[in-house]
């Protein structure tokens, strides 16, 4: 933790992330207007009363950005938690049970991973048919589960064969309990690192999906949806793209910096390590 | 000989993984509510029309029969007929595929060339103002949603300065047309990844430049440019190449947005239309082609390790 | 005198020479908003299919979109005349002579007319407009240029109205369909001013001026004004307008919110719109569901939403028009709409219906076109009269299925058809498309009677009765109606905006002098 604080990058990223988090969580109190206020002041320029201008419904764009920030971040976090959980389950089962279960699971996971996330998410969204929070989380999770699963599988296999596990087993401790006690805790830090790098990509992926009409619904917008709605007015009200777009960019930068900082601290070798990897 | 054996085993594994992807896709799209007949007929779906259309498209057969029909056609190199457009899938893909290849190559070139140059510059000027500025710029490009970057590029280069056209599809193949029509879409696709490449190049190079053998080279009085481009670069390339393999997959995903913003025909948009219309054969066809692309690129990337670093053995 | 003749000769030569030498190929570039799907007139699917076919094909009859009359009058196009028998069961179409098909498929004859119409009814073709022909008993060739359509009932007026839309009376060459076979849906053959040249998937459609075009003298179209028409696929309104600004496009049909406002700020273009709104937004109520099954609740929802204000807020593209029919349709009137914005009355009606504290209303919509905006605006008003609105977005391609399944209270959609009967069909108990579950046998009888009334004056009375009934019962709220707007380069003249987003008639288009 101390090292984390020392890293300039992580500290910078951390400050950005915390500020944005606070602003979004406190949205109902800090937002100057309610998003339920449809005024007749449509597409107003940024001014003292409306810092980010108003959107095509006459809503205050700043308030909208704050409110949807909560939506965006909670959606992204929930996606991470769900996909991490399912990824852990798949990975541990795959690595621990082995055999055909492992082979088939790995094949499916690798199949999904070798396909662009964007296209997998589109496919899943298309399959769900409804465009809402649940399907969005589902779609993005499908792209992330294999990534978590592969990491966990790789970590489980050596642990399965480790001596202390065999010894404990001989003492009659349940294998699953052992796994839970000894393998999973060791994975907490790498998981945090991975999550911190996936969070910004979830936000960006959602933005692209929104642009294609497969993202968050307009009645509960995310930042991505707001920017893509604003895109329709890019030439008459560019602030509807530029302000929320910058918010996305700043948030993504913040998370990236924080993620890199954490990675440096956790495993200084990872960063910039030159690996003359041999091809298998 | 080892190379041949390696190629063969890779080919087998490649075909296997393509097969897995296509099979997953085949069943995933069929096991869910909403079939193409409903989508196609929409408000006009009278029971008679539904029955007629379902039969005409062969969707009334059991799932496993449909799957074997699909496999048999595939073995003959036939991807079937698009339900919506009633044209052969091979034709539809063939029409747009060259656009995608050109866009991908141009995008990859931009991201690699720009990325390596910026990264090398930042590494040489480690911790200078230029380093911080260029790395910040890279971070920004990485963090803007793709379509916003596209809108900005069009606004600046096409509308304000009139250097490039707004519409991104090239009808002719003359150098001038390619240059005019490809630049903006390729920039929009490549700039984000240029950021990734630059950051990666920089961190690798900083480490290489601080290593013992570069210090030795310096002490021998070699010129800075020689050191950077001859020695440091070669070592950077290996990790760069391995990254490009991953980048290409990500970039393929970026195609959908780029092609939509720039009104370009291409695989991404074709895939998107197919998914929206639940056009099964077109979905399967485009998924297959994308999977083949991924496998081929990954293979080429692995092969190129050997060229960059002859010490690597193919096993 | 001699000198004058010489000067005239020299001038004539000069003009001829300059015409021969300097004549560059003239190209008109038109925007398409969505991908081409099927160019068979009997199976056209996307708006772009309709736009392309509108230039390539010609119908027996057509609505005259150059007219400013309401309802828009119907005129013969290929048909020189159409005579309806006294009892309204027979129509005799007499077509113009000497009209040529594209690509050397010969002259248009009664044989082709009968064939093209029968083709729509053929189950093998699986045409979705086959329902327009449901009343047809037989189609017979009675002379080289005459075709007689016999109907099962006296619905000639309704049949002719249906023929004006969706390619229902497009005529193709029998020989072409037989020769082209499966390729026909990608190589339309018609008699229109532009013939189809090619389609590149994802890019657009290329048309060529048809030198042998008959010119439709009564309509005054003349020869095609351009050598080539490129119809380019550009999904995004803003990008399409950018392309118009840089000269990459000449005619841009606008579809989305904000585009008209943007075009109003552009220089060197003409902004024009169709004579009448033609794309009606309508919000259906599922009368099988508890709350909205009560007509007082539906009336409360009508009183509670300020439709006028919504139309204004949605921009110049949307017009206030609370009527079951589009404005240009025969007998359309808004006089029966008496639900002017009155939130107090709405709350009172809700209380009377037993919902003094409101209820939860599931409002579904696909996030396409302006439907999402209509849904959000309506929902916003309804929330103010104490209703909790539960929004759900459905993917567009699944929308019809989800609506049919019926797990919703209100759903936003929009549609265009050209005859009162095709609108009224939606309210019939027998209609497959009647997602609301609304309808009575009396209303069915009224619709059937109105459709089978050959006398226009009488038919109008009946259609007005229909409009009054459904406006009182409110199975739908008819929201704003969308007007087709076009931004056109000042280098182009003679473009006729038709209806529906991006649908134009280019028959009279020519370079501006």
Short mmCIF file of N, CA, C and O in Angstrom, two decimals, chain A residues 107-172:
data_model
loop_
_atom_site.label_atom_id
_atom_site.label_comp_id
_atom_site.label_asym_id
_atom_site.label_seq_id
_atom_site.Cartn_x
_atom_site.Cartn_y
_atom_site.Cartn_z
N UNK A 107 -11.45 -25.49 -24.62
CA UNK A 107 -11.64 -25.26 -26.05
C UNK A 107 -12.68 -24.16 -26.26
O UNK A 107 -12.48 -23.24 -27.07
N UNK A 108 -13.77 -24.24 -25.50
CA UNK A 108 -14.82 -23.22 -25.63
C UNK A 108 -14.26 -21.86 -25.23
O UNK A 108 -14.44 -20.85 -25.93
N UNK A 109 -13.54 -21.84 -24.12
CA UNK A 109 -13.01 -20.57 -23.63
C UNK A 109 -12.05 -19.96 -24.64
O UNK A 109 -12.08 -18.78 -24.92
N UNK A 110 -11.18 -20.82 -25.19
CA UNK A 110 -10.22 -20.30 -26.16
C UNK A 110 -10.92 -19.85 -27.44
O UNK A 110 -10.54 -18.85 -28.05
N UNK A 111 -11.98 -20.59 -27.79
CA UNK A 111 -12.77 -20.20 -28.95
C UNK A 111 -13.32 -18.80 -28.79
O UNK A 111 -13.18 -17.94 -29.66
N UNK A 112 -13.91 -18.54 -27.63
CA UNK A 112 -14.49 -17.22 -27.39
C UNK A 112 -13.40 -16.16 -27.37
O UNK A 112 -13.54 -15.08 -27.92
N UNK A 113 -12.26 -16.51 -26.73
CA UNK A 113 -11.19 -15.53 -26.59
C UNK A 113 -10.55 -15.15 -27.91
O UNK A 113 -10.09 -14.02 -28.08
N UNK A 114 -10.52 -16.10 -28.83
CA UNK A 114 -9.86 -15.79 -30.09
C UNK A 114 -10.77 -14.97 -30.99
O UNK A 114 -10.40 -14.61 -32.09
N UNK A 115 -11.97 -14.69 -30.52
CA UNK A 115 -12.89 -13.90 -31.31
C UNK A 115 -12.94 -12.49 -30.71
O UNK A 115 -12.90 -12.34 -29.50
N UNK A 116 -13.01 -11.45 -31.54
CA UNK A 116 -13.02 -10.09 -30.99
C UNK A 116 -14.16 -9.89 -29.98
O UNK A 116 -15.30 -10.26 -30.25
N UNK A 117 -13.84 -9.29 -28.82
CA UNK A 117 -14.84 -9.11 -27.76
C UNK A 117 -16.06 -8.39 -28.28
O UNK A 117 -17.20 -8.71 -27.96
N UNK A 118 -15.80 -7.36 -29.10
CA UNK A 118 -16.87 -6.54 -29.63
C UNK A 118 -17.89 -7.41 -30.37
O UNK A 118 -19.10 -7.24 -30.21
N UNK A 119 -17.37 -8.34 -31.17
CA UNK A 119 -18.28 -9.15 -31.98
C UNK A 119 -18.99 -10.19 -31.12
O UNK A 119 -20.16 -10.48 -31.35
N UNK A 120 -18.29 -10.72 -30.13
CA UNK A 120 -18.94 -11.66 -29.21
C UNK A 120 -20.07 -10.94 -28.48
O UNK A 120 -21.20 -11.43 -28.41
N UNK A 121 -19.78 -9.73 -27.98
CA UNK A 121 -20.79 -8.99 -27.22
C UNK A 121 -22.00 -8.68 -28.11
O UNK A 121 -23.15 -8.81 -27.69
N UNK A 122 -21.73 -8.29 -29.35
CA UNK A 122 -22.83 -8.00 -30.29
C UNK A 122 -23.71 -9.23 -30.48
O UNK A 122 -24.93 -9.14 -30.47
N UNK A 123 -23.03 -10.36 -30.65
CA UNK A 123 -23.76 -11.61 -30.87
C UNK A 123 -24.66 -11.91 -29.68
O UNK A 123 -25.84 -12.22 -29.84
N UNK A 124 -24.10 -11.78 -28.47
CA UNK A 124 -24.88 -12.10 -27.28
C UNK A 124 -26.03 -11.11 -27.12
O UNK A 124 -27.16 -11.50 -26.81
N UNK A 125 -25.76 -9.84 -27.36
CA UNK A 125 -26.82 -8.84 -27.29
C UNK A 125 -27.93 -9.18 -28.28
O UNK A 125 -29.12 -9.11 -27.96
N UNK A 126 -27.52 -9.52 -29.49
CA UNK A 126 -28.47 -9.87 -30.53
C UNK A 126 -29.30 -11.08 -30.10
O UNK A 126 -30.50 -11.14 -30.33
N UNK A 127 -28.64 -12.01 -29.43
CA UNK A 127 -29.33 -13.21 -28.99
C UNK A 127 -30.35 -12.90 -27.90
O UNK A 127 -31.46 -13.38 -27.91
N UNK A 128 -29.98 -12.01 -26.97
CA UNK A 128 -30.91 -11.65 -25.89
C UNK A 128 -32.15 -10.96 -26.43
O UNK A 128 -33.24 -11.20 -25.96
N UNK A 129 -31.97 -10.05 -27.36
CA UNK A 129 -33.12 -9.37 -27.95
C UNK A 129 -33.62 -8.17 -27.19
O UNK A 129 -34.16 -7.27 -27.77
N UNK A 130 -33.46 -8.15 -25.86
CA UNK A 130 -33.83 -6.93 -25.15
C UNK A 130 -32.56 -6.15 -24.88
O UNK A 130 -31.51 -6.73 -24.70
N UNK A 131 -32.70 -4.86 -24.91
CA UNK A 131 -31.54 -4.02 -24.72
C UNK A 131 -31.67 -3.36 -23.37
O UNK A 131 -32.42 -2.42 -23.19
N UNK A 132 -30.99 -3.93 -22.40
CA UNK A 132 -31.12 -3.38 -21.05
C UNK A 132 -29.90 -3.73 -20.24
O UNK A 132 -28.95 -4.32 -20.75
N UNK A 133 -29.95 -3.36 -18.97
CA UNK A 133 -28.79 -3.54 -18.11
C UNK A 133 -28.40 -5.02 -18.05
O UNK A 133 -27.23 -5.38 -18.22
N UNK A 134 -29.40 -5.88 -17.86
CA UNK A 134 -29.09 -7.30 -17.66
C UNK A 134 -28.41 -7.90 -18.90
O UNK A 134 -27.38 -8.56 -18.78
N UNK A 135 -28.98 -7.64 -20.06
CA UNK A 135 -28.38 -8.24 -21.26
C UNK A 135 -27.01 -7.66 -21.54
O UNK A 135 -26.10 -8.34 -22.01
N UNK A 136 -26.86 -6.37 -21.24
CA UNK A 136 -25.56 -5.72 -21.46
C UNK A 136 -24.50 -6.37 -20.58
O UNK A 136 -23.40 -6.72 -21.03
N UNK A 137 -24.84 -6.53 -19.30
CA UNK A 137 -23.89 -7.15 -18.36
C UNK A 137 -23.58 -8.57 -18.83
O UNK A 137 -22.42 -9.00 -18.87
N UNK A 138 -24.63 -9.28 -19.25
CA UNK A 138 -24.43 -10.64 -19.74
C UNK A 138 -23.49 -10.67 -20.93
O UNK A 138 -22.55 -11.47 -20.98
N UNK A 139 -23.73 -9.78 -21.88
CA UNK A 139 -22.95 -9.79 -23.11
C UNK A 139 -21.48 -9.50 -22.83
O UNK A 139 -20.59 -10.17 -23.36
N UNK A 140 -21.22 -8.49 -22.00
CA UNK A 140 -19.81 -8.16 -21.74
C UNK A 140 -19.16 -9.25 -20.89
O UNK A 140 -17.99 -9.57 -21.07
N UNK A 141 -19.95 -9.83 -19.98
CA UNK A 141 -19.40 -10.90 -19.14
C UNK A 141 -18.91 -12.07 -20.00
O UNK A 141 -17.85 -12.64 -19.73
N UNK A 142 -19.70 -12.42 -21.01
CA UNK A 142 -19.30 -13.55 -21.85
C UNK A 142 -17.91 -13.32 -22.45
O UNK A 142 -17.12 -14.26 -22.58
N UNK A 143 -17.59 -12.07 -22.74
CA UNK A 143 -16.27 -11.82 -23.32
C UNK A 143 -15.17 -11.89 -22.27
O UNK A 143 -14.02 -12.10 -22.60
N UNK A 144 -15.55 -11.68 -21.00
CA UNK A 144 -14.51 -11.63 -19.95
C UNK A 144 -14.30 -12.96 -19.23
O UNK A 144 -13.19 -13.25 -18.78
N UNK A 145 -15.38 -13.74 -19.13
CA UNK A 145 -15.28 -15.00 -18.38
C UNK A 145 -14.07 -15.85 -18.83
O UNK A 145 -13.30 -16.31 -18.00
N UNK A 146 -13.88 -16.05 -20.14
CA UNK A 146 -12.74 -16.89 -20.57
C UNK A 146 -11.41 -16.35 -20.08
O UNK A 146 -10.50 -17.11 -19.74
N UNK A 147 -11.28 -15.02 -20.04
CA UNK A 147 -9.99 -14.45 -19.63
C UNK A 147 -9.71 -14.79 -18.17
O UNK A 147 -8.61 -15.18 -17.81
N UNK A 148 -10.73 -14.63 -17.32
CA UNK A 148 -10.55 -15.01 -15.92
C UNK A 148 -10.33 -16.51 -15.79
O UNK A 148 -9.47 -16.97 -15.06
N UNK A 149 -11.14 -17.24 -16.55
CA UNK A 149 -11.08 -18.69 -16.45
C UNK A 149 -9.68 -19.21 -16.79
O UNK A 149 -9.14 -20.07 -16.11
N UNK A 150 -9.08 -18.69 -17.84
CA UNK A 150 -7.76 -19.17 -18.26
C UNK A 150 -6.71 -18.87 -17.19
O UNK A 150 -5.83 -19.68 -16.93
N UNK A 151 -6.81 -17.68 -16.58
CA UNK A 151 -5.84 -17.35 -15.52
C UNK A 151 -5.98 -18.32 -14.36
O UNK A 151 -5.00 -18.89 -13.86
N UNK A 152 -7.23 -18.56 -13.96
CA UNK A 152 -7.48 -19.42 -12.81
C UNK A 152 -7.07 -20.86 -13.10
O UNK A 152 -6.54 -21.55 -12.24
N UNK A 153 -7.32 -21.29 -14.30
CA UNK A 153 -6.98 -22.66 -14.67
C UNK A 153 -5.47 -22.85 -14.55
O UNK A 153 -4.98 -23.80 -13.95
N UNK A 154 -4.77 -21.85 -15.09
CA UNK A 154 -3.31 -21.91 -15.04
C UNK A 154 -2.80 -21.94 -13.61
O UNK A 154 -1.79 -22.58 -13.31
N UNK A 155 -3.50 -21.26 -12.71
CA UNK A 155 -3.02 -21.19 -11.33
C UNK A 155 -3.43 -22.43 -10.53
O UNK A 155 -2.79 -22.79 -9.56
N UNK A 156 -4.53 -23.05 -10.97
CA UNK A 156 -5.04 -24.19 -10.20
C UNK A 156 -4.21 -25.44 -10.42
O UNK A 156 -3.93 -26.19 -9.49
N UNK A 157 -3.81 -25.65 -11.67
CA UNK A 157 -3.14 -26.90 -12.00
C UNK A 157 -1.90 -27.16 -11.13
O UNK A 157 -1.79 -28.22 -10.52
N UNK A 158 -0.96 -26.20 -11.01
CA UNK A 158 0.20 -26.48 -10.15
C UNK A 158 -0.21 -26.68 -8.70
O UNK A 158 0.36 -27.54 -8.01
N UNK A 159 -1.22 -25.96 -8.23
CA UNK A 159 -1.63 -26.08 -6.84
C UNK A 159 -2.22 -27.46 -6.57
O UNK A 159 -2.05 -28.02 -5.49
N UNK A 160 -2.92 -27.97 -7.58
CA UNK A 160 -3.56 -29.27 -7.42
C UNK A 160 -2.53 -30.34 -7.09
O UNK A 160 -2.76 -31.22 -6.28
N UNK A 161 -1.37 -30.20 -7.74
CA UNK A 161 -0.35 -31.23 -7.57
C UNK A 161 0.65 -30.89 -6.47
O UNK A 161 1.59 -31.64 -6.24
N UNK A 162 0.46 -29.74 -5.84
CA UNK A 162 1.46 -29.34 -4.83
C UNK A 162 1.46 -30.32 -3.64
O UNK A 162 0.44 -30.92 -3.33
N UNK A 163 2.62 -30.42 -3.04
CA UNK A 163 2.78 -31.43 -1.96
C UNK A 163 1.87 -31.19 -0.78
O UNK A 163 1.25 -32.10 -0.26
N UNK A 164 1.77 -29.90 -0.40
CA UNK A 164 1.00 -29.66 0.81
C UNK A 164 -0.46 -30.01 0.60
O UNK A 164 -1.17 -30.38 1.52
N UNK A 165 -0.91 -29.90 -0.65
CA UNK A 165 -2.29 -30.24 -0.92
C UNK A 165 -2.48 -31.75 -0.76
O UNK A 165 -3.41 -32.22 -0.11
N UNK A 166 -1.54 -32.48 -1.34
CA UNK A 166 -1.62 -33.94 -1.23
C UNK A 166 -1.56 -34.35 0.23
O UNK A 166 -2.31 -35.22 0.68
N UNK A 167 -0.68 -33.68 0.97
CA UNK A 167 -0.52 -34.01 2.39
C UNK A 167 -1.82 -33.73 3.14
O UNK A 167 -2.29 -34.56 3.91
N UNK A 168 -2.36 -32.57 2.90
CA UNK A 168 -3.58 -32.19 3.60
C UNK A 168 -4.70 -33.16 3.27
O UNK A 168 -5.52 -33.52 4.11
N UNK A 169 -4.71 -33.57 1.98
CA UNK A 169 -5.72 -34.52 1.54
C UNK A 169 -5.63 -35.80 2.34
O UNK A 169 -6.63 -36.38 2.74
N UNK A 170 -4.37 -36.21 2.54
CA UNK A 170 -4.14 -37.44 3.28
C UNK A 170 -4.71 -37.30 4.70
O UNK A 170 -5.15 -38.25 5.31
N UNK A 171 -4.73 -36.08 5.20
CA UNK A 171 -5.28 -35.84 6.53
C UNK A 171 -6.80 -35.76 6.52
O UNK A 171 -7.43 -35.54 7.54
N UNK A 172 -7.36 -35.88 5.34
CA UNK A 172 -8.81 -35.94 5.27
C UNK A 172 -9.51 -34.61 5.04
O UNK A 172 -10.71 -34.51 5.19
#
